[in-house]
Short mmCIF file of C-alpha atoms and ligand atoms in Angstrom, two decimals:
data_model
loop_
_atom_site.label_atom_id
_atom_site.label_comp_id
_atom_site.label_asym_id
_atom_site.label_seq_id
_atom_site.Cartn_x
_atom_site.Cartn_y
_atom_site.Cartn_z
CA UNK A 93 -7.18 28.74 13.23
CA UNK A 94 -8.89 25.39 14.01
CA UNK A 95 -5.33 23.44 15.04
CA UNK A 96 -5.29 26.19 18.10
CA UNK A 97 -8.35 23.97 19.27
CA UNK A 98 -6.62 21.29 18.81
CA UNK A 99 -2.87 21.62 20.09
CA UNK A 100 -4.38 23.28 23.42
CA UNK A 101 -3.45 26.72 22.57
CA UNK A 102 -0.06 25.82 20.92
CA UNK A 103 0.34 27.59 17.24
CA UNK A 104 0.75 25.11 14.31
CA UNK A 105 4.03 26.50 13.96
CA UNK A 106 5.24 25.87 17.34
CA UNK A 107 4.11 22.80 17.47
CA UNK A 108 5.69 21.76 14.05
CA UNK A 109 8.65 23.33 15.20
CA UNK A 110 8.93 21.89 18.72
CA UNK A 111 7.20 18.59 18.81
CA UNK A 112 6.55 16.96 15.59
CA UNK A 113 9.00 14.40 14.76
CA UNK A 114 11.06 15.39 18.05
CA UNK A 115 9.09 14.94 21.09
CA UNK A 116 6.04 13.86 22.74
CA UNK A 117 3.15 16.20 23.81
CA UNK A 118 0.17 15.83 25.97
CA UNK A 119 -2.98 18.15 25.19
CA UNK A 120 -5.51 17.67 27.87
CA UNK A 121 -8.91 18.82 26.31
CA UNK A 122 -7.49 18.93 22.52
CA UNK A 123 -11.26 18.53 21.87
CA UNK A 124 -13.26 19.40 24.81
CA UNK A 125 -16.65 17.63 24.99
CA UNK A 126 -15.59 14.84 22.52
CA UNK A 127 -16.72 11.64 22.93
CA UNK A 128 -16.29 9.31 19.83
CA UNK A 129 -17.49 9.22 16.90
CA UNK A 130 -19.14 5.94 17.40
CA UNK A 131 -20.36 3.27 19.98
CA UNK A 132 -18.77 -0.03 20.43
CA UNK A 133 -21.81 -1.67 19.39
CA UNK A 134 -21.60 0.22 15.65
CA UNK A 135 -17.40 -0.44 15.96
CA UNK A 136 -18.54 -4.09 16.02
CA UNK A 137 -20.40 -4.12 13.26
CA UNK A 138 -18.18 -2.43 11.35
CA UNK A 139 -15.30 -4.89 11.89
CA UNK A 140 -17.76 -7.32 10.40
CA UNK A 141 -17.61 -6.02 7.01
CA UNK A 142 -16.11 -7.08 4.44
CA UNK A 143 -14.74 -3.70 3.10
CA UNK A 144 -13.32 -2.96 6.75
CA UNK A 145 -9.79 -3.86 8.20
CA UNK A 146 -10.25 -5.12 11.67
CA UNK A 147 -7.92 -6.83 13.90
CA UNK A 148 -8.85 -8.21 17.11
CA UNK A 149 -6.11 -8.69 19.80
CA UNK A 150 -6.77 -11.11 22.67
CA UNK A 151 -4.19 -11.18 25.94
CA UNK A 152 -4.40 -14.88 28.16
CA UNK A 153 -1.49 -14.01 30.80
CA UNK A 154 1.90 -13.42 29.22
CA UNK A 155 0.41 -14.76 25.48
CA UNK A 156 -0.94 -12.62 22.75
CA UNK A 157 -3.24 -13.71 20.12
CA UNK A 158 -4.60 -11.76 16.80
CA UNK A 159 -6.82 -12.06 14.35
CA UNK A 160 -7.82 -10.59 11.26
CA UNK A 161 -11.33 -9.37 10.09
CA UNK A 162 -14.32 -9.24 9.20
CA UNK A 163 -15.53 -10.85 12.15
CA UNK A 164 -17.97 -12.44 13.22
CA UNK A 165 -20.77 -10.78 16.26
CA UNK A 166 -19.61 -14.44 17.78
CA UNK A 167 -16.07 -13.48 17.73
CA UNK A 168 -15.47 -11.37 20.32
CA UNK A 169 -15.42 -12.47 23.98
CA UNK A 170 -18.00 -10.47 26.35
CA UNK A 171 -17.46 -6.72 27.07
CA UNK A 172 -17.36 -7.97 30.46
CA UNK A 173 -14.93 -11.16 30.12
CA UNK A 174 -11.91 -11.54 32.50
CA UNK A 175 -9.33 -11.87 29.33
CA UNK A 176 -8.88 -8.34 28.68
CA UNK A 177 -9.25 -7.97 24.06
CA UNK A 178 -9.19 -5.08 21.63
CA UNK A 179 -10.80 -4.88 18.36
CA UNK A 180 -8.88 -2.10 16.18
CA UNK A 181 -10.93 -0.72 13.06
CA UNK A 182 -8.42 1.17 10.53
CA UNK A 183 -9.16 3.75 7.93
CA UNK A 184 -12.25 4.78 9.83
CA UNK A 185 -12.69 7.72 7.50
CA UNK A 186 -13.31 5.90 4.83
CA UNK A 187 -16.97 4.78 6.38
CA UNK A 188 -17.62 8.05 8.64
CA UNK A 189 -18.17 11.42 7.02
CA UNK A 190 -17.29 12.31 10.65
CA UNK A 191 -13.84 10.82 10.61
CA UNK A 192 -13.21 12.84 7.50
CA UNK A 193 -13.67 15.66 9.23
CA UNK A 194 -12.04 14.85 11.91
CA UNK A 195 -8.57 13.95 10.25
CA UNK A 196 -9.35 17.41 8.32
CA UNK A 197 -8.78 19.16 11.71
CA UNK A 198 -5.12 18.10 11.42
CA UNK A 199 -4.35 19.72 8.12
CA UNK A 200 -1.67 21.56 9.62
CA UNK A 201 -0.45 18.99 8.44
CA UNK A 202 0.13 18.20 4.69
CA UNK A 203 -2.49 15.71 3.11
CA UNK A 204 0.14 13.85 1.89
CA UNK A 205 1.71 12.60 5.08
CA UNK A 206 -1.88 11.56 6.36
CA UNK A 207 -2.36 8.11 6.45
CA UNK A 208 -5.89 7.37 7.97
CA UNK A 209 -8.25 7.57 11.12
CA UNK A 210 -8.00 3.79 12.78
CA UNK A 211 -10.40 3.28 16.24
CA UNK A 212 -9.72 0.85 19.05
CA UNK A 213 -12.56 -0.36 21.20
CA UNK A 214 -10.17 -2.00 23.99
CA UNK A 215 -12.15 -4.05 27.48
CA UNK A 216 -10.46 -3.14 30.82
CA UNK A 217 -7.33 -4.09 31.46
CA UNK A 218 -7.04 -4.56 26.98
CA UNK A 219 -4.63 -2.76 24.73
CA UNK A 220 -2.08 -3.81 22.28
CA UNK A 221 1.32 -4.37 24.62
CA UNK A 222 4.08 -1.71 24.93
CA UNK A 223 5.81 -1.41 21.32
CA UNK A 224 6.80 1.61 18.67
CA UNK A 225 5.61 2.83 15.94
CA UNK A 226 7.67 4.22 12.75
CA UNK A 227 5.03 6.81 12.05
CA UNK A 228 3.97 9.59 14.12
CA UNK A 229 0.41 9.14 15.11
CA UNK A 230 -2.19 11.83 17.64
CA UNK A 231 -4.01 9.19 20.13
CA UNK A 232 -7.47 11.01 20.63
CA UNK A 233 -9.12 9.45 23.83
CA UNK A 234 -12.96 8.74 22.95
CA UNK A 235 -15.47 7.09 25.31
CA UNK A 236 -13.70 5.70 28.53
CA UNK A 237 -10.55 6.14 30.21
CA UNK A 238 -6.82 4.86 28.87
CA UNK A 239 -3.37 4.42 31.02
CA UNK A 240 -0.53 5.67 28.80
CA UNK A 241 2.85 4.74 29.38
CA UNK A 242 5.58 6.00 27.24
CA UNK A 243 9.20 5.94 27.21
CA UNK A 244 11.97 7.86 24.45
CA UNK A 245 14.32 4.44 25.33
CA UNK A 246 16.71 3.55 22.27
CA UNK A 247 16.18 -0.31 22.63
CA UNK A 248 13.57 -1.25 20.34
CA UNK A 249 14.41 -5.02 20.75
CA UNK A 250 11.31 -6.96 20.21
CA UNK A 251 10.37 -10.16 21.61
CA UNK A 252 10.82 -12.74 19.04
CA UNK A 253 7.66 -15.48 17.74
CA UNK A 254 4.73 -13.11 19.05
CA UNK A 255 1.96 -12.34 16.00
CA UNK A 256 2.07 -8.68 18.01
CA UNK A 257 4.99 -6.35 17.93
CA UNK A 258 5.60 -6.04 21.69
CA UNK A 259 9.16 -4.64 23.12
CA UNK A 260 11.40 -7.14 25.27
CA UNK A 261 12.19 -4.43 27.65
CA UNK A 262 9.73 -1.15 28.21
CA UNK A 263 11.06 1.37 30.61
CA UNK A 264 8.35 4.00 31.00
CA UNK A 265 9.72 7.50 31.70
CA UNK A 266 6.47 9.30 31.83
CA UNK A 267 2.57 8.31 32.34
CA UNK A 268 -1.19 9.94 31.99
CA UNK A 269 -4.54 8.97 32.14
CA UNK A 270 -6.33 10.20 29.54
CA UNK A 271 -10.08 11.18 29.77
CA UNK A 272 -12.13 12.13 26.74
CA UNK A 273 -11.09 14.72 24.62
CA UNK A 274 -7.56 14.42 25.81
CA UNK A 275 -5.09 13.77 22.97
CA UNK A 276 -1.15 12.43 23.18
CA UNK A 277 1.12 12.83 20.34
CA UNK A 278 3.78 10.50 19.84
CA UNK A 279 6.74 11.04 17.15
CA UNK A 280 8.04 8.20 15.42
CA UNK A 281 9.93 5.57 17.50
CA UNK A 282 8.45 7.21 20.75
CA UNK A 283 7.91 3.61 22.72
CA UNK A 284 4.16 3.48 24.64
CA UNK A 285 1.87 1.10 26.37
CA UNK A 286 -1.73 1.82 25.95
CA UNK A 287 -4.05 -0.04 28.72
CA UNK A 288 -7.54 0.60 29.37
CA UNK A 289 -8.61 1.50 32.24
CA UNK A 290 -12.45 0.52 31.98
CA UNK A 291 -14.10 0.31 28.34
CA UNK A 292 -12.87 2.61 26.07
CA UNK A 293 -12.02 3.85 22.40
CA UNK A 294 -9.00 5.44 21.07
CA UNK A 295 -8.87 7.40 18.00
CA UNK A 296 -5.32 6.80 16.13
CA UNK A 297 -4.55 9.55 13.88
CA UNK A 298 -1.70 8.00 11.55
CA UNK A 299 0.97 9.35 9.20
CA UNK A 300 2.60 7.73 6.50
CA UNK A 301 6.68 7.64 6.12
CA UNK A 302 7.61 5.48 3.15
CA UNK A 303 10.83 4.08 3.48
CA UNK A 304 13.85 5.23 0.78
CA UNK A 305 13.71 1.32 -0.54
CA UNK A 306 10.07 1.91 -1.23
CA UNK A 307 10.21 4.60 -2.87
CA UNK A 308 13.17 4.01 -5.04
CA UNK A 309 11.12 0.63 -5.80
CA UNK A 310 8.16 2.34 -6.91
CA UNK A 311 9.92 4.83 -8.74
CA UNK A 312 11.73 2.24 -10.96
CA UNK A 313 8.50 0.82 -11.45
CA UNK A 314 7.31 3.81 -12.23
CA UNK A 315 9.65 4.33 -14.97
CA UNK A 316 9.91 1.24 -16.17
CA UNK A 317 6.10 1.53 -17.42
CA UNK A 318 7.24 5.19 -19.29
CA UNK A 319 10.60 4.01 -20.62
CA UNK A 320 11.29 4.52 -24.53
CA UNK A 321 15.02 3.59 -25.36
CA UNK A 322 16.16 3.57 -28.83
CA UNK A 323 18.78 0.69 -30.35
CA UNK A 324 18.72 -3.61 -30.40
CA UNK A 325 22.34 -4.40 -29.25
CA UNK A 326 24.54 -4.56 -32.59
CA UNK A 327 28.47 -5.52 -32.45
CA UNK A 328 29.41 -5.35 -35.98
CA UNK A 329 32.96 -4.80 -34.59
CA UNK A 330 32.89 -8.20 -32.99
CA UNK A 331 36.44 -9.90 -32.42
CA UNK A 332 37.04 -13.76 -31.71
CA UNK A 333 37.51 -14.76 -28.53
CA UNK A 334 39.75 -17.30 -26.30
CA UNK A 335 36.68 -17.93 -24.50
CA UNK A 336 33.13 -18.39 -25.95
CA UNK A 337 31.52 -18.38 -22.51
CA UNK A 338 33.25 -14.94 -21.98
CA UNK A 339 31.32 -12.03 -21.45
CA UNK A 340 33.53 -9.27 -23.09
CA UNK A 341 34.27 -5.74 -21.70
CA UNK A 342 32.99 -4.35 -25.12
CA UNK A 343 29.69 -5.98 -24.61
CA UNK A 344 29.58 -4.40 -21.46
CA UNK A 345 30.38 -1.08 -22.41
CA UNK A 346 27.58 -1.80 -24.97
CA UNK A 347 25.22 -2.52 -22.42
CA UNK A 348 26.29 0.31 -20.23
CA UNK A 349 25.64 2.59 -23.08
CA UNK A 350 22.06 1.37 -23.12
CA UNK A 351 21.41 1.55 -19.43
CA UNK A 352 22.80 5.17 -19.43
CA UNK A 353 19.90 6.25 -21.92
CA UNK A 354 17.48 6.04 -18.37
CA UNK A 355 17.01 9.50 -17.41
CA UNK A 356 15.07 11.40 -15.36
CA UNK A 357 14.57 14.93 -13.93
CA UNK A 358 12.63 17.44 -11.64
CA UNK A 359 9.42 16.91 -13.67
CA UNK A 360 10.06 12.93 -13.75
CA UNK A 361 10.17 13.15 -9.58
CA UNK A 362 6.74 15.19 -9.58
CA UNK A 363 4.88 13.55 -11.24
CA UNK A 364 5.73 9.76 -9.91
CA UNK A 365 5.43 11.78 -6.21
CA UNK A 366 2.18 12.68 -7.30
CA UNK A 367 1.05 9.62 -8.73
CA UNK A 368 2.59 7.44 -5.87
CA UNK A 369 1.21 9.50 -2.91
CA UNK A 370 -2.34 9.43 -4.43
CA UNK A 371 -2.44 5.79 -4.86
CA UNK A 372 -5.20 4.26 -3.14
CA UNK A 373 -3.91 1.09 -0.71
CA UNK A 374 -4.16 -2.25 -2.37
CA UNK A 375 -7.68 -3.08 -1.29
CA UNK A 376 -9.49 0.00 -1.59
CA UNK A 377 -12.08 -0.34 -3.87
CA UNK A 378 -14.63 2.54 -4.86
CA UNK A 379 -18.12 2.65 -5.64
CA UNK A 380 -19.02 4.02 -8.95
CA UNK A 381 -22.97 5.00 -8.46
CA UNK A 382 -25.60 2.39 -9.13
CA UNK A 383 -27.38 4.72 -11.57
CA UNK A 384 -25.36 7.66 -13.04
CA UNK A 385 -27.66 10.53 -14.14
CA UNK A 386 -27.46 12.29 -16.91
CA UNK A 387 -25.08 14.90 -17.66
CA UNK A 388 -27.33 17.60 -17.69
CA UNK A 389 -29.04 16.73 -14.39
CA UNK A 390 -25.49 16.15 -12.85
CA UNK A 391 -24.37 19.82 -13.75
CA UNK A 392 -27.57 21.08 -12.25
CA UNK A 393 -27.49 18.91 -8.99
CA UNK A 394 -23.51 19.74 -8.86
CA UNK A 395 -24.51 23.59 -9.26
CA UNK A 396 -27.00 23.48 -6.77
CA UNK A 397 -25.01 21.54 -4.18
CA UNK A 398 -21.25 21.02 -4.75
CA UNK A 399 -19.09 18.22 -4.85
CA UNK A 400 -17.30 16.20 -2.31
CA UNK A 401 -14.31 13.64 -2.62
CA UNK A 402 -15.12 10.05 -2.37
CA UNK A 403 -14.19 9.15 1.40
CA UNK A 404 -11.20 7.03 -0.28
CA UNK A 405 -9.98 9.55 -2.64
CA UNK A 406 -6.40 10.96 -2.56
CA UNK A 407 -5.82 14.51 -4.00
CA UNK A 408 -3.03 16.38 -4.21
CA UNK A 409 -1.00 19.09 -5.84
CA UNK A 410 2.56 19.75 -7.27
CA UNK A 411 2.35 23.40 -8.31
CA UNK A 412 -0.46 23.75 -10.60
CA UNK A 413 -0.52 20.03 -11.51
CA UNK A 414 -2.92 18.09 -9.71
CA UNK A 415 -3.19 13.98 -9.34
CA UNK A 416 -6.45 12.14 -7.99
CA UNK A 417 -6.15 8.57 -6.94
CA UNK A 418 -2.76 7.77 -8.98
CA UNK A 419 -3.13 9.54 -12.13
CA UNK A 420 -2.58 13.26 -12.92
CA UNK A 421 -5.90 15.47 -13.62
CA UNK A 422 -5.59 16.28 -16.95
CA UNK A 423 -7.63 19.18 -16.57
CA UNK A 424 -6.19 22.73 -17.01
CA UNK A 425 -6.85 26.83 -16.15
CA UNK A 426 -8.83 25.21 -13.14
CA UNK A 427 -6.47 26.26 -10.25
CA UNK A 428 -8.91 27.86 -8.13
CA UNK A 429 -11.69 24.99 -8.37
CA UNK A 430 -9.11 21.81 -8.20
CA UNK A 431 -7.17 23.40 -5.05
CA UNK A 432 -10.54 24.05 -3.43
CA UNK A 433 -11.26 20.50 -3.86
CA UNK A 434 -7.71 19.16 -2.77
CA UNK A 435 -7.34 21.03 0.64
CA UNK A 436 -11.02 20.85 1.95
CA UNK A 437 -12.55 17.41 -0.04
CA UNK A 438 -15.38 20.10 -1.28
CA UNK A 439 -16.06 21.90 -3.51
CA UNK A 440 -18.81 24.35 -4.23
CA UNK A 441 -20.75 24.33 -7.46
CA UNK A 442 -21.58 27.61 -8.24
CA UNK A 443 -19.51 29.13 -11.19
CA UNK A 444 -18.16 25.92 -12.55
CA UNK A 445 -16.85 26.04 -15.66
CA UNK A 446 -18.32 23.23 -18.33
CA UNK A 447 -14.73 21.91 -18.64
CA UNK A 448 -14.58 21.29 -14.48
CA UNK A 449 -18.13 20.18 -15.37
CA UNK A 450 -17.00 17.61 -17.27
CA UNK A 451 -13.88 16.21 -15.39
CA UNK A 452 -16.03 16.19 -11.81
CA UNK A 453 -18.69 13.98 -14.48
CA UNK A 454 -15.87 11.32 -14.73
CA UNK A 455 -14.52 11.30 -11.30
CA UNK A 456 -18.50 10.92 -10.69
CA UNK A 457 -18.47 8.21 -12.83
CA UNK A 458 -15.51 6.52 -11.21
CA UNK A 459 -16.90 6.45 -7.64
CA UNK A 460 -13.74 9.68 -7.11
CA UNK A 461 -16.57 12.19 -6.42
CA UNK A 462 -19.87 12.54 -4.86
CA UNK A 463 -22.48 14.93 -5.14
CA UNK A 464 -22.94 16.73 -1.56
CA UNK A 465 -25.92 14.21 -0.26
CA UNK A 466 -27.29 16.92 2.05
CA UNK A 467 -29.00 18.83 -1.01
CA UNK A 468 -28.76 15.94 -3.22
CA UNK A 469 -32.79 14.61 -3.23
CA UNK A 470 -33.61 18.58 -3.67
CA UNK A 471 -31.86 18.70 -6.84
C1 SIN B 116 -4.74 1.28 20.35
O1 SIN B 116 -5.55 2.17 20.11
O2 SIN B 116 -5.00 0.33 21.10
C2 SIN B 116 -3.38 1.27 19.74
C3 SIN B 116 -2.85 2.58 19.51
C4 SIN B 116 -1.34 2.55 19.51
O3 SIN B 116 -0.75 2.18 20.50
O4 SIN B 116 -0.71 2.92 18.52
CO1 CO B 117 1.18 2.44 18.70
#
């Protein structure tokens, strides 16, 4: 199994059982010979565009500044200034087919706490200050060296009027150097201090823990949108009152009577889950293709090659009942192809049925799936 590799000869199940969400763990060669999946030159590019969220963090003596992206090649000091600065690039995998595949290594852990791939090119002496994080996140050292620092301290006090979350106090209770390949997990919480030692990139690989008030939030909304209650408020069996401005306790009950018509159940849950974890973010957009081909030569390319999900797609399952990018698949007697699809982002052609024909023609259509390139001009 791949996460062997990658948890330094620890099982998945160990390491689920006796590190994630509980403590930190250092895996010296998690990936040995890896280097990054990019240069800082092509990082700096890439925070230049305009479907790309970049930050750039810049330290003068005790003061932080940030700013947001795209940036600028004028924006960023010189690899070699004095002022140490960071640029951090998030959701990398949504512009490298090799930080797809990378953040596929750690399906040991479910899809659906994944949250993305983000990079950090940091100068020496750069990082982003000793703070926490509320997620758990696997800090995969690329090119260069970086000083870690961490510390499981319970005071997560943060110094007030900084753009930059940075603790008041940071006690560090253990520290590592970490060369290429190396990899640090962190659980939520876990305080750290990231500074690099030379010119180097750090690989973030994030999780996503929505909050109880969010979800309840979205689930209302949710609801809201699939609500169907019966009844205009009627009070035939209205009785004077002392006080016009009164709101009575019969008009209450009334209104009680209405509210208790909102129900929900086990299925209810699923499918919001479903549709809420597969939700692309705010500002990811996708890219339907510039010319669509016809149905006929999409089955035969798709036969030929396979499919792939968009970089930005989001695919899950409940049971048998799948949801891509916020809405269920309304495609059934598919198991075998859709699950395919959902655990490894591919899927091969051969034997598709003209009904999975048909859906994967719509989620081409949509920018959701891509033909495999590779084999694509052959076809
Ligand atoms: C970084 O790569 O500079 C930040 C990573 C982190 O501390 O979470
Ligand atoms: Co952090």
């Amino acid at each position: 199994m791949l996460s062997l590799d990658l948890l330094g000869g620890l099982s998945a199940q160990t390491f689920l059982r006796d590190y994630w969400q509980k403590k930190p763990l250092l895996i010296r060669q998690a990936i040995p010979g890896f280097t990054g999946l990019l240069t800082p030159d092509e990082l700096l590019v890439l925070a230049g565009q305009n479907d790309c969220t970049a930050r750039l963090v810049r330290q003068q003596g005790d003061g932080w500044q940030l700013r947001h992206g795209p940036f600028r090649r004028s924006a960023f000091p010189a690899l070699k200034s004095r002022q140490p600065w960071t640029v951090l690039v998030q959701e990398l995998n949504h512009h490298l087919r090799s930080a797809e595949d990378l953040l596929q290594r750690f399906s040991f852990i479910p899809h659906a706490r994944l949250d993305d791939l983000m990079v950090s090119l940091a100068t020496a002496g750069g990082g982003v200050g000793p703070h926490f994080d509320s997620y758990d996140v696997f800090l995969l050292q690329g090119m260069g060296e970086r000083h870690w620092q961490i510390s499981t301290q319970t005071d997560l006090t943060l110094i007030d009027e900084l753009p930059l979350k940075i603790l008041r106090h940071f006690t560090p209770e253990q520290e590592w150097v970490l060369s290429p390949g190396d990899m640090l997990y962190l659980p939520p919480h876990c305080a750290h201090n990231g500074v690099a030692v030379g010119l180097c990139m750090t690989y973030s690989i994030g999780f996503r823990a929505p909050s109880a008030q969010e979800i309840a939030t979205q689930f209302l909304i949710y609801l809201q949108d699939r609500l169907q209650l019966n009844g205009v408020y009627a009070d035939p069996d209205l009785n004077l009152q002392e006080h016009p401005a009164q709101i009575g306790k019969p008009m209450l009950e009334k209104v009680a009577g209405m509210i208790n018509q909102i129900h929900w159940d086990k299925h209810d849950i699923a499918e919001f889950t479903g549709c809420y974890l597969t939700e692309p973010k705010a500002h990811v957009f996708f890219s339907p293709p510039e010319t669509m081909p016809s149905h006929a030569r999409f089955c035969r390319q798709v036969r030929k090659a396979g499919v792939r999900l968009a970089p930005q797609s989001l695919m899950l399952c409940y049971d048998k009942r799948f949801f891509l990018n916020g809405e269920p698949v309304d495609l059934t007697g598919e198991y075998e192809s859709l699950i395919q699809l959902a655990d490894t982002r591919q899927l091969a052609g051969a034997g598709l049925s003209p009904a999975c024909l048909d859906w994967l023609y719509t989620c081409h259509e949509a920018g959701f799936v891509l033909i495999v390139e590779a084999l694509r001009k052959s076809g």
